[in-house]
mmCIF file of C-alpha atoms in Angstrom:
data_model
loop_
_atom_site.group_PDB
_atom_site.id
_atom_site.type_symbol
_atom_site.label_atom_id
_atom_site.label_comp_id
_atom_site.label_asym_id
_atom_site.label_seq_id
_atom_site.Cartn_x
_atom_site.Cartn_y
_atom_site.Cartn_z
ATOM 1 C CA GLU A 1 106.705 40.863 -48.091
ATOM 2 C CA GLY A 2 109.978 39.845 -46.348
ATOM 3 C CA LEU A 3 109.980 43.070 -44.352
ATOM 4 C CA ARG A 4 106.370 42.545 -43.351
ATOM 5 C CA THR A 5 107.099 38.983 -42.158
ATOM 6 C CA TYR A 6 110.074 40.217 -40.278
ATOM 7 C CA GLY A 7 108.055 43.004 -38.618
ATOM 8 C CA ASN A 8 105.333 40.572 -37.556
ATOM 9 C CA GLU A 9 107.868 37.854 -36.323
ATOM 10 C CA LEU A 10 109.652 40.538 -34.294
ATOM 11 C CA GLY A 11 106.340 41.764 -32.920
ATOM 12 C CA LYS A 12 105.380 38.211 -31.762
ATOM 13 C CA LEU A 13 108.746 37.856 -29.882
ATOM 14 C CA MET A 14 108.196 41.228 -28.292
ATOM 15 C CA LYS A 15 104.740 40.224 -27.129
ATOM 16 C CA LYS A 16 106.050 36.875 -25.918
ATOM 17 C CA TYR A 17 108.636 38.588 -23.684
ATOM 18 C CA THR A 18 106.451 41.517 -22.408
ATOM 19 C CA SER A 19 103.091 39.657 -21.883
ATOM 20 C CA THR A 20 104.209 38.655 -18.237
ATOM 21 C CA ARG A 21 104.482 41.755 -16.035
ATOM 22 C CA LEU A 22 107.672 41.768 -13.925
ATOM 23 C CA ARG A 23 108.789 44.604 -11.734
ATOM 24 C CA ASP A 24 110.880 46.859 -13.712
ATOM 25 C CA GLU A 25 114.480 47.877 -13.111
ATOM 26 C CA GLU A 26 113.802 51.317 -11.875
ATOM 27 C CA SER A 27 111.339 50.059 -9.148
ATOM 28 C CA ILE A 28 113.734 47.335 -8.058
ATOM 29 C CA LEU A 29 116.670 49.962 -7.847
ATOM 30 C CA ALA A 30 114.501 52.325 -5.938
ATOM 31 C CA VAL A 31 113.942 49.901 -3.092
ATOM 32 C CA ALA A 32 117.537 48.935 -3.166
ATOM 33 C CA VAL A 33 118.856 52.450 -3.018
ATOM 34 C CA LYS A 34 116.841 53.021 0.178
ATOM 35 C CA SER A 35 117.918 49.773 1.881
ATOM 36 C CA LYS A 36 121.500 49.762 0.519
ATOM 37 C CA ASN A 37 121.276 46.020 0.290
ATOM 38 C CA ASP A 38 121.993 43.654 -2.508
ATOM 39 C CA ALA A 39 119.137 41.284 -1.428
ATOM 40 C CA ASP A 40 116.716 43.943 -2.627
ATOM 41 C CA LEU A 41 118.189 43.418 -6.151
ATOM 42 C CA LYS A 42 117.565 39.758 -6.334
ATOM 43 C CA ASP A 43 114.402 40.401 -8.593
ATOM 44 C CA LEU A 44 116.726 41.728 -11.249
ATOM 45 C CA GLN A 45 117.458 37.924 -11.969
ATOM 46 C CA TYR A 46 114.018 37.583 -13.531
ATOM 47 C CA LEU A 47 114.820 40.443 -16.099
ATOM 48 C CA ILE A 48 118.243 39.070 -16.725
ATOM 49 C CA ILE A 49 116.631 35.680 -17.817
ATOM 50 C CA VAL A 50 114.100 37.568 -19.941
ATOM 51 C CA TYR A 51 116.727 39.664 -21.583
ATOM 52 C CA GLU A 52 119.053 36.721 -22.310
ATOM 53 C CA ASN A 53 116.325 34.652 -23.678
ATOM 54 C CA PHE A 54 114.975 37.466 -25.952
ATOM 55 C CA ALA A 55 118.490 38.027 -27.273
ATOM 56 C CA LYS A 56 118.968 34.306 -28.122
ATOM 57 C CA GLU A 57 115.683 34.228 -29.997
ATOM 58 C CA LEU A 58 116.564 37.592 -31.759
ATOM 59 C CA LYS A 59 119.828 36.052 -32.793
ATOM 60 C CA ASN A 60 117.999 33.046 -34.394
ATOM 61 C CA MET A 61 115.719 35.201 -36.568
ATOM 62 C CA SER A 62 115.964 35.732 -40.331
ATOM 63 C CA VAL A 63 116.620 39.297 -40.870
ATOM 64 C CA PRO A 64 116.390 41.261 -44.076
ATOM 65 C CA LEU A 65 119.827 42.671 -45.004
ATOM 66 C CA PRO A 66 118.801 46.385 -44.880
ATOM 67 C CA ILE A 67 117.777 46.000 -41.145
ATOM 68 C CA ALA A 68 120.831 43.798 -40.129
ATOM 69 C CA ASN A 69 122.527 46.572 -38.248
ATOM 70 C CA ALA A 70 119.535 47.732 -36.411
ATOM 71 C CA HIS A 71 118.596 44.140 -35.539
ATOM 72 C CA LEU A 72 122.266 43.498 -34.317
ATOM 73 C CA ALA A 73 121.809 46.537 -32.098
ATOM 74 C CA LEU A 74 118.796 44.727 -30.556
ATOM 75 C CA VAL A 75 120.657 41.410 -30.078
ATOM 76 C CA ASN A 76 123.685 43.008 -28.614
ATOM 77 C CA GLY A 77 121.572 45.547 -26.608
ATOM 78 C CA TYR A 78 119.459 42.975 -24.795
ATOM 79 C CA GLY A 79 122.477 40.719 -24.077
ATOM 80 C CA GLY A 80 124.264 43.796 -22.745
ATOM 81 C CA LEU A 81 121.260 44.712 -20.606
ATOM 82 C CA ALA A 82 121.416 41.294 -19.105
ATOM 83 C CA GLN A 83 125.096 41.622 -18.404
ATOM 84 C CA GLY A 84 124.631 45.052 -16.930
ATOM 85 C CA LEU A 85 121.884 43.959 -14.505
ATOM 86 C CA ARG A 86 123.987 40.982 -13.518
ATOM 87 C CA GLY A 87 126.835 43.482 -12.461
ATOM 88 C CA MET A 88 124.151 45.769 -10.752
ATOM 89 C CA GLN A 89 122.952 42.786 -8.589
ATOM 90 C CA ARG A 90 126.286 43.510 -6.632
ATOM 91 C CA LEU A 91 125.962 47.216 -6.399
ATOM 92 C CA TYR A 92 126.480 47.300 -2.628
ATOM 93 C CA SER A 93 128.751 44.244 -2.029
ATOM 94 C CA ASN A 94 131.008 45.270 -5.043
ATOM 95 C CA PRO A 95 130.426 48.931 -5.914
ATOM 96 C CA VAL A 96 133.011 48.891 -8.778
ATOM 97 C CA GLU A 97 131.253 45.974 -10.334
ATOM 98 C CA GLY A 98 127.915 47.420 -9.655
ATOM 99 C CA ALA A 99 128.772 50.785 -11.143
ATOM 100 C CA ALA A 100 130.183 49.115 -14.272
ATOM 101 C CA GLY A 101 126.899 47.035 -14.504
ATOM 102 C CA TYR A 102 124.952 50.317 -14.358
ATOM 103 C CA GLN A 103 127.101 51.909 -16.977
ATOM 104 C CA ALA A 104 126.775 48.973 -19.287
ATOM 105 C CA TYR A 105 123.011 48.751 -18.665
ATOM 106 C CA THR A 106 122.581 52.471 -19.476
ATOM 107 C CA ILE A 107 124.604 52.105 -22.694
ATOM 108 C CA ASN A 108 122.895 49.125 -23.871
ATOM 109 C CA ARG A 109 119.507 50.528 -23.110
ATOM 110 C CA THR A 110 120.290 53.318 -25.580
ATOM 111 C CA ASP A 111 121.484 50.701 -28.175
ATOM 112 C CA VAL A 112 118.053 48.946 -27.847
ATOM 113 C CA MET A 113 116.231 52.132 -28.427
ATOM 114 C CA VAL A 114 118.404 52.943 -31.404
ATOM 115 C CA GLY A 115 117.776 49.604 -32.839
ATOM 116 C CA PHE A 116 114.012 49.710 -32.535
ATOM 117 C CA ALA A 117 113.980 53.253 -33.885
ATOM 118 C CA GLY A 118 116.116 52.154 -36.907
ATOM 119 C CA ILE A 119 113.854 49.307 -37.654
ATOM 120 C CA SER A 120 110.687 51.382 -37.361
ATOM 121 C CA ALA A 121 112.158 54.113 -39.520
ATOM 122 C CA TYR A 122 113.179 51.679 -42.237
ATOM 123 C CA LEU A 123 109.946 49.862 -42.370
ATOM 124 C CA GLY A 124 108.112 53.171 -42.443
ATOM 125 C CA GLN A 125 110.442 54.369 -45.274
ATOM 126 C CA GLN A 126 109.699 51.378 -47.324
ATOM 127 C CA GLY A 127 105.975 51.805 -46.836
ATOM 128 C CA VAL A 128 105.590 48.769 -44.568
ATOM 129 C CA TYR A 129 102.746 49.512 -42.147
ATOM 130 C CA PHE A 130 100.906 47.035 -39.940
ATOM 131 C CA LEU A 131 97.234 46.830 -39.032
ATOM 132 C CA ALA A 132 96.368 47.142 -35.282
ATOM 133 C CA SER A 133 95.535 43.325 -35.438
ATOM 134 C CA GLU A 134 99.188 42.519 -36.478
ATOM 135 C CA PRO A 135 102.032 41.698 -34.200
ATOM 136 C CA GLY A 136 104.209 44.232 -36.094
ATOM 137 C CA TYR A 137 101.812 47.050 -35.283
ATOM 138 C CA THR A 138 104.193 48.362 -32.678
ATOM 139 C CA PHE A 139 106.586 49.546 -35.351
ATOM 140 C CA SER A 140 103.930 51.517 -37.164
ATOM 141 C CA VAL A 141 102.926 53.296 -33.955
ATOM 142 C CA ILE A 142 106.708 54.076 -33.265
ATOM 143 C CA PHE A 143 107.420 55.349 -36.830
ATOM 144 C CA PHE A 144 104.225 57.630 -36.891
ATOM 145 C CA THR A 145 104.642 58.757 -33.300
ATOM 146 C CA GLY A 146 108.116 59.672 -34.124
ATOM 147 C CA LEU A 147 107.043 61.454 -37.431
ATOM 148 C CA ARG A 148 104.474 63.376 -35.580
ATOM 149 C CA MET A 149 106.687 64.446 -32.759
ATOM 150 C CA SER A 150 109.513 65.602 -35.155
ATOM 151 C CA THR A 151 107.106 67.620 -37.488
ATOM 152 C CA SER A 152 105.053 69.154 -34.635
ATOM 153 C CA SER A 153 107.885 70.204 -32.690
ATOM 154 C CA GLY A 154 108.341 73.385 -34.784
ATOM 155 C CA ASP A 155 112.174 73.025 -34.687
ATOM 156 C CA GLU A 156 114.262 73.610 -37.674
ATOM 157 C CA SER A 157 116.741 70.865 -36.983
ATOM 158 C CA GLY A 158 115.831 68.723 -39.983
ATOM 159 C CA ALA A 159 114.365 66.017 -37.801
ATOM 160 C CA GLU A 160 111.151 66.178 -39.917
ATOM 161 C CA ASP A 161 113.237 64.277 -42.559
ATOM 162 C CA LEU A 162 112.782 61.009 -40.915
#
């Protein structure tokens, strides 16, 4: 029951921070690359705030011990995304800081994906699945999508052993 509660609480937080549609990083960067102007990166500030607040709330959650490392990857990943975007806001006025921000953003984005994948895999392995009406349903979708993709790919890499 602790894993189900955790999955639903995390699902609620995810919904809270994704319910308002903001311009995504890629579309903001696409405009700035064309203009070569830091002013076109100002909308990254909204995402910085969202990622920082999400990381703070993640940090305050009760987390089952077996998922602690994956959850920590989310906390650190979202905090790192915010820091990376902060550096990227100065991509043209301070290219070194902007490039470092981009690198940090890229690394932390991967950490976030690894964290979510780890949580989804563990919940699935423990037989914790969610109904479509539950906030944790995202984790069931991630687990089953990953399982289907790995078993239908036809490769012999062992990925089907999720």
